[in-house]
XYZ file of C-alpha atoms in Angstrom:
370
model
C 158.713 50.410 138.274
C 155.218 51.122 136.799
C 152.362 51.459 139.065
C 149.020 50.275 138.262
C 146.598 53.574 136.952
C 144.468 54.430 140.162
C 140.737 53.787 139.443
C 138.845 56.559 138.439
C 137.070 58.508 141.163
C 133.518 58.336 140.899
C 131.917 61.975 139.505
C 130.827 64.302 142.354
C 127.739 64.444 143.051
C 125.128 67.255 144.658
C 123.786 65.773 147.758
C 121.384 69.338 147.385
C 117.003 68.243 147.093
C 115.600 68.875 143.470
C 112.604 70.775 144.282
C 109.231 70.088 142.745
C 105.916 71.660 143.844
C 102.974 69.452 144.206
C 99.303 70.547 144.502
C 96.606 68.025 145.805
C 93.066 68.614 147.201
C 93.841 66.582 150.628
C 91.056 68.259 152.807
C 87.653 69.364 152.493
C 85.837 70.758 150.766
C 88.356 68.955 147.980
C 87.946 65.394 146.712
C 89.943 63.908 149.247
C 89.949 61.050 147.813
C 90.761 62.307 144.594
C 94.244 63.935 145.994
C 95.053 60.876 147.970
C 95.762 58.800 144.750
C 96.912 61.663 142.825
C 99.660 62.171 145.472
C 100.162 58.340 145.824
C 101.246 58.230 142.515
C 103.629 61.323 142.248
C 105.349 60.352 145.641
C 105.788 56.729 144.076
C 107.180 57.747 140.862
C 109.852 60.291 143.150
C 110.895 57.358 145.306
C 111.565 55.713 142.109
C 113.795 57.722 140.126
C 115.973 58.481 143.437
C 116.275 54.659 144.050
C 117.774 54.578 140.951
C 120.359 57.372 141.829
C 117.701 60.917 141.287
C 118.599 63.572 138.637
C 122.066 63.472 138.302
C 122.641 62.274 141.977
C 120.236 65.142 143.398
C 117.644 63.144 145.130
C 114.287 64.884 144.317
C 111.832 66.438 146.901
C 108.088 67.376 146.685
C 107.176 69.919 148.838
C 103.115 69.689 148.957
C 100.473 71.931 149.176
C 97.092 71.355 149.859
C 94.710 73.383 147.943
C 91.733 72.069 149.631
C 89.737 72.755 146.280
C 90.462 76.733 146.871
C 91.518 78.526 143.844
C 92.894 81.290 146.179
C 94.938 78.670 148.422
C 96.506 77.338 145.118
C 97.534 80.152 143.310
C 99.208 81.814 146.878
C 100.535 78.428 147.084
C 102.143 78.499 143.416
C 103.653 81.928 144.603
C 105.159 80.356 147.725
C 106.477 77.211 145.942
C 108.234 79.710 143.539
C 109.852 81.643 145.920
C 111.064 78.360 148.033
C 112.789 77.684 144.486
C 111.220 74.080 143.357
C 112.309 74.215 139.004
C 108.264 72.796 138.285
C 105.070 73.080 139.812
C 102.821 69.916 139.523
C 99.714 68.175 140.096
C 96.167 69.450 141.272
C 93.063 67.208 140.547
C 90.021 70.256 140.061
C 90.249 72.370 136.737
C 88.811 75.405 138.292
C 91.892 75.397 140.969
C 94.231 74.166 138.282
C 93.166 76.806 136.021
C 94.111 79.585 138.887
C 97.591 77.383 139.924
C 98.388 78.192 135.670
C 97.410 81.666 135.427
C 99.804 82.436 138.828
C 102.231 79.744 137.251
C 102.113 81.622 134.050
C 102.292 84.921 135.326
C 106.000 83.918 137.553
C 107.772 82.145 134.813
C 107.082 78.909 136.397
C 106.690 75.449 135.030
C 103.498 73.568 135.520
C 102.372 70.153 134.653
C 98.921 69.928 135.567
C 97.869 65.870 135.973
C 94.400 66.303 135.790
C 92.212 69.659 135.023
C 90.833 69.210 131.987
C 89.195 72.891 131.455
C 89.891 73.281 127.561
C 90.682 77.126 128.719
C 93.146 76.189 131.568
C 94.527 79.295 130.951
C 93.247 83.013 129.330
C 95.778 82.946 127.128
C 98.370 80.645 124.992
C 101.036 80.198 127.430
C 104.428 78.319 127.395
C 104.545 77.621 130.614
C 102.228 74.954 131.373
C 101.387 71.703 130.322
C 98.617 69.291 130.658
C 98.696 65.220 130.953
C 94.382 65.194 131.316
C 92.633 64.885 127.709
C 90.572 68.574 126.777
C 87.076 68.052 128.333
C 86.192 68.825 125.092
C 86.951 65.250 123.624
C 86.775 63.576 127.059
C 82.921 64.911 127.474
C 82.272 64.891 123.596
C 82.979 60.507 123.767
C 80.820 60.736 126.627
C 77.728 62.139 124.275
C 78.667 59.700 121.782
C 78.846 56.777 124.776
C 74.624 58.136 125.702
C 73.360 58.985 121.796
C 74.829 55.050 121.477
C 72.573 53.596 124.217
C 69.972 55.285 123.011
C 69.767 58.671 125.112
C 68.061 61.683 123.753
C 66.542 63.724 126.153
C 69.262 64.343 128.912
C 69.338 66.408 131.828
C 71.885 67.819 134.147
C 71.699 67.881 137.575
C 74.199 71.017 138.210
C 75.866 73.622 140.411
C 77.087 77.014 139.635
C 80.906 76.604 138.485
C 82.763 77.254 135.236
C 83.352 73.842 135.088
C 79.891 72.312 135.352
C 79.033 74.869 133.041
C 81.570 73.890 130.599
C 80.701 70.762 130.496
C 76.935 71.389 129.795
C 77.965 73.336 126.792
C 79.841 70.893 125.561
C 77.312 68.406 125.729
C 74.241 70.176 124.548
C 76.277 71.488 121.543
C 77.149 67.836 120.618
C 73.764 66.303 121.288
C 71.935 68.704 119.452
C 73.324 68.484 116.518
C 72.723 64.590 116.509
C 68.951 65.203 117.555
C 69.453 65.272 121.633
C 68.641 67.749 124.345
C 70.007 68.549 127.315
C 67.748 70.279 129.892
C 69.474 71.711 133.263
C 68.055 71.294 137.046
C 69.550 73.757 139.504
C 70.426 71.020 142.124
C 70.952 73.910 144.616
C 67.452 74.904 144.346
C 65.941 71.414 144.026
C 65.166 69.328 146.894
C 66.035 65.484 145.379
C 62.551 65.034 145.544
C 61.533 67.713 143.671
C 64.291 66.950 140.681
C 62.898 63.102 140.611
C 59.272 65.198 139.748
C 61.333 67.409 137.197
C 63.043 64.068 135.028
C 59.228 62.697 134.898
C 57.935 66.026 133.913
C 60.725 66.429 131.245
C 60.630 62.944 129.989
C 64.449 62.414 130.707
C 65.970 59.437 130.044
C 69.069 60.367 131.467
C 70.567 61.873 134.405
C 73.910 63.190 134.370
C 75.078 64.705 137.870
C 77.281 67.619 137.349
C 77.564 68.451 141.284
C 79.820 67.897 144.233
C 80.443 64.723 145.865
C 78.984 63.829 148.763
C 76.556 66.190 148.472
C 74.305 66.881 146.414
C 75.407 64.175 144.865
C 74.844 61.199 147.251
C 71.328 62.356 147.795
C 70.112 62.926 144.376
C 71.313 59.078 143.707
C 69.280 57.878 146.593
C 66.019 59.783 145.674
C 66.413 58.665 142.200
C 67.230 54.928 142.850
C 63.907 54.980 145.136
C 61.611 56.455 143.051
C 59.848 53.813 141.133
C 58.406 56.268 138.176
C 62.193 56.365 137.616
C 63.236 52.708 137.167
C 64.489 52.755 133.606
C 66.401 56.400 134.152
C 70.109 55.872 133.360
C 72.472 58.047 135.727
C 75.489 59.249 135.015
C 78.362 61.035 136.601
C 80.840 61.925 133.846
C 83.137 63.817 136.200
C 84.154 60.989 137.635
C 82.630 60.439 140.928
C 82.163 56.447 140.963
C 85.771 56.232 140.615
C 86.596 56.462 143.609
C 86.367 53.791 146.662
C 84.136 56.041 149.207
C 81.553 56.427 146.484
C 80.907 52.687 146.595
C 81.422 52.510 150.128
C 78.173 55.309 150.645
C 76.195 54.280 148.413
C 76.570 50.250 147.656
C 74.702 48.739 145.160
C 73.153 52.240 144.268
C 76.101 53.555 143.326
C 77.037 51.023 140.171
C 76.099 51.492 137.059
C 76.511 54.792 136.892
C 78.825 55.566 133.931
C 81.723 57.927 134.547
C 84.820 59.020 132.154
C 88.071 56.821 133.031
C 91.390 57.520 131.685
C 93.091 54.349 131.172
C 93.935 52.371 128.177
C 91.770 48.899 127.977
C 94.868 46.549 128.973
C 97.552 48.181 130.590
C 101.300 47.500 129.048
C 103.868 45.767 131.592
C 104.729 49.353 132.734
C 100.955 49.890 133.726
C 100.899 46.621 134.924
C 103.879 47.005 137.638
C 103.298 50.155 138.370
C 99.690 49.365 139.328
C 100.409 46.713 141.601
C 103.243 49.304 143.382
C 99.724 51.144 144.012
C 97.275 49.248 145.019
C 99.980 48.063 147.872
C 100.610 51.987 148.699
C 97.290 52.598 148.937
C 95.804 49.495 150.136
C 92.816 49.200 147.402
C 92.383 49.613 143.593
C 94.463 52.822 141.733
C 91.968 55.148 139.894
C 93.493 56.652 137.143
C 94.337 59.787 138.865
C 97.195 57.820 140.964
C 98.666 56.631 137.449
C 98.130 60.494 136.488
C 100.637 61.325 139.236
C 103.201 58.655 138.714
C 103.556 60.069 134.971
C 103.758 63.495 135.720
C 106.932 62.787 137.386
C 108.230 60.552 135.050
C 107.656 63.558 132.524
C 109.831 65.952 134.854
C 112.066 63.409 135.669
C 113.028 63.085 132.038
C 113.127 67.128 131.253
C 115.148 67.435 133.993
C 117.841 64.802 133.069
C 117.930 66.139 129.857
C 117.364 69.736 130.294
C 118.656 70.791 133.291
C 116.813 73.284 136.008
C 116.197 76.382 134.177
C 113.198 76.970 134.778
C 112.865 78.477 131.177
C 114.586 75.649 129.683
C 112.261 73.248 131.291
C 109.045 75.328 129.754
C 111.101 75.653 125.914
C 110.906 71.506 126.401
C 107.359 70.618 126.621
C 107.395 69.543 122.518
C 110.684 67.786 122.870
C 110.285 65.734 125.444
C 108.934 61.543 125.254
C 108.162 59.530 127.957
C 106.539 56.129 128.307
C 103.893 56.906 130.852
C 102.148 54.128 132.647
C 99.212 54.619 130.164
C 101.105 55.047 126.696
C 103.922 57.533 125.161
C 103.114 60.502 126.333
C 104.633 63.918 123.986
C 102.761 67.221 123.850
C 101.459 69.041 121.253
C 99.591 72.235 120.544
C 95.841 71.385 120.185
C 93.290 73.650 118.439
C 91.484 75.856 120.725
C 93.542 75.239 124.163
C 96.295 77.528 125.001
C 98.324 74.949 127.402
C 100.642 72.040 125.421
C 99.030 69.220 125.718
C 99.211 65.455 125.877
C 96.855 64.353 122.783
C 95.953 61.158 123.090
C 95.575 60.043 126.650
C 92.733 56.591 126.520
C 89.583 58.020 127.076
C 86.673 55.503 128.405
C 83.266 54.969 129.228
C 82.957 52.883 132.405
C 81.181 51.955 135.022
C 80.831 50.153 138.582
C 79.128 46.097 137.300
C 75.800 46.337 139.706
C 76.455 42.190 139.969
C 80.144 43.170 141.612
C 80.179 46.999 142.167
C 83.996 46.467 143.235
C 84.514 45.127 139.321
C 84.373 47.787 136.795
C 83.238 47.779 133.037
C 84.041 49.513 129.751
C 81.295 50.438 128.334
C 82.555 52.945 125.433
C 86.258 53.972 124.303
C 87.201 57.047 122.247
């Protein structure tokens, strides 16, 4: 008598956590705000892929670590993570403490996929390590130039704070506006009383404002003295950092704080994988994504994938950064090596121009794309 073949048993699978790392400024002095979205987004993409079964039936874990905008708390907590035995290290939302998370990443043969620093140098030297999802500041704050020399802005100062980043970014623009005829003139906000730096623009003749400094303050200040000072009615501010982004900047500052141009990195109309995963957070976080939430769902989606594909080895994971191709909630995302920046790096993420509509601050508007 012939039996029937038994069914196949099902493959076995590791019931063992994938560890990731995740870094996130969730307490002051960070942008809390900031790491709340970026960590909405990288938990919702890891609920994700283990609803649909994890990496080869290992369900992932992040184990997070709050850098709290300290360089020192995020490269000790790179050096933990490692030892605790995650295969990547992820996130962080400040370049200067993403730029210390890659140099300890670097140094430990650890793989890091920063979301969003955008310090061209995020590390001293070419590295193949780490790998970056945020455009270069280079191109991000060069578009911005373009976005001011376009509405008609010449003679621009900065508003600024000591930091390499800050600084940076002031380099970048004066370079770019002066050799298209602009100038860029820089106000020590720590040494400036807002009153004093309204006296400065209408001394220097400024037509814009750009605030390179720390939100809430000096930033929340500076806006107020500005937006009060009558001699100052037809200065345009800006904040290409970033800062209006967020929901607490509208919620300080109302009216005052739209239309106020700021660097967004989203594509003009999202595809259908935008689209869903949007709505997934605005529910998790109970108001509108920035695009540092979307920055954290596709930084998993990129480990996900090198993970199915190239296992754990930490090594192999780092030898995949040019091999791998992901559709990421803002476009196919692959790395390259870009002149100039030692990290691989994802191209062509959407830059744009944007800001908060004064007639409907909670509506925002493109103003410029690059």
């Amino acid at each position: 008598m012939t039996r029937a073949p038994s069914p196949a048993a099902p493959p076995p699978t590791d019931p063992t956590p994938l560890r990731l790392g995740v870094l996130a400024p969730l307490t002051p002095p960070g942008w809390v705000g900031a790491g709340r979205h970026l960590l909405a987004g990288l938990e919702l993409a890891a609920r994700e892929v283990n609803d649909a079964g994890g990496i080869d039936g290992r369900p992932l874990e992040l184990l997070v670590r709050d850098t709290a905008a300290d360089p020192e708390r995020a490269a000790a907590a790179v050096g933990e993570l490692a030892g605790l035995g995650v295969a990547a290290v992820a996130g962080e939302y400040h370049s200067v403490v993403a730029r210390a998370a890659a140099a300890r990443a670097d140094a430990l043969g650890v793989p890091f996929l920063c979301s969003s620093g955008v310090l061209d140098a995020l590390t001293g030297e070419p590295t193949e390590w780490v790998a970056r999802l945020a455009p270069a500041q280079s191109r991000g704050w060069r578009i911005y130039g373009d976005f001011l020399l376009g509405a008609g802005h010449r003679r621009i100062a900065v508003a600024t704070q000591p930091s390499v980043y800050w600084a940076s970014g002031t380099g970048l623009l004066r370079d770019h506006l002066a050799a298209r005829g602009g100038t860029v003139v820089e106000l020590d906000a720590n040494a400036l009383t807002p009153e004093a730096l309204c006296d400065a623009l209408v001394d220097r003749g400024a037509t814009a404002l750009l605030l390179l400094v720390g939100h809430p303050e000096p930033a929340v200040p500076i806006v107020r003295a500005v937006r009060g000072d009558r001699r100052l009615g037809e200065l345009l501010i800006g904040a290409p950092a970033g800062q209006p982004e967020f929901a607490e900047w509208a919620a300080v500052l109302g009216g005052d704080g739209a239309g106020i141009p700021f660097l967004r990195y989203l594509p003009e109309r999202p595809g259908p994988l935008g689209e869903r995963v949007g709505r997934e957070l605005r529910e998790r976080l109970g108001e509108e994504p920035s695009f540092v939430a979307f920055e954290g769902w596709d930084t998993v989606a990129v480990l996900a994938e090198l993970l199915r594909s190239h296992g754990t080895d930490r090594a192999a994971i780092a030898a995949s950064w040019p091999r791998v191709a992901v559709e990421g909630t803002r476009g196919p995302i692959r790395f390259s090596r870009t002149p100039g920046i030692g990290v691989w790096q994802w191209t062509w993420a959407p830059v744009q121009v944007v800001d908060r509509d004064p007639a409907e601050p909670g509506r925002f508007r493109v103003l410029h794309a690059g």
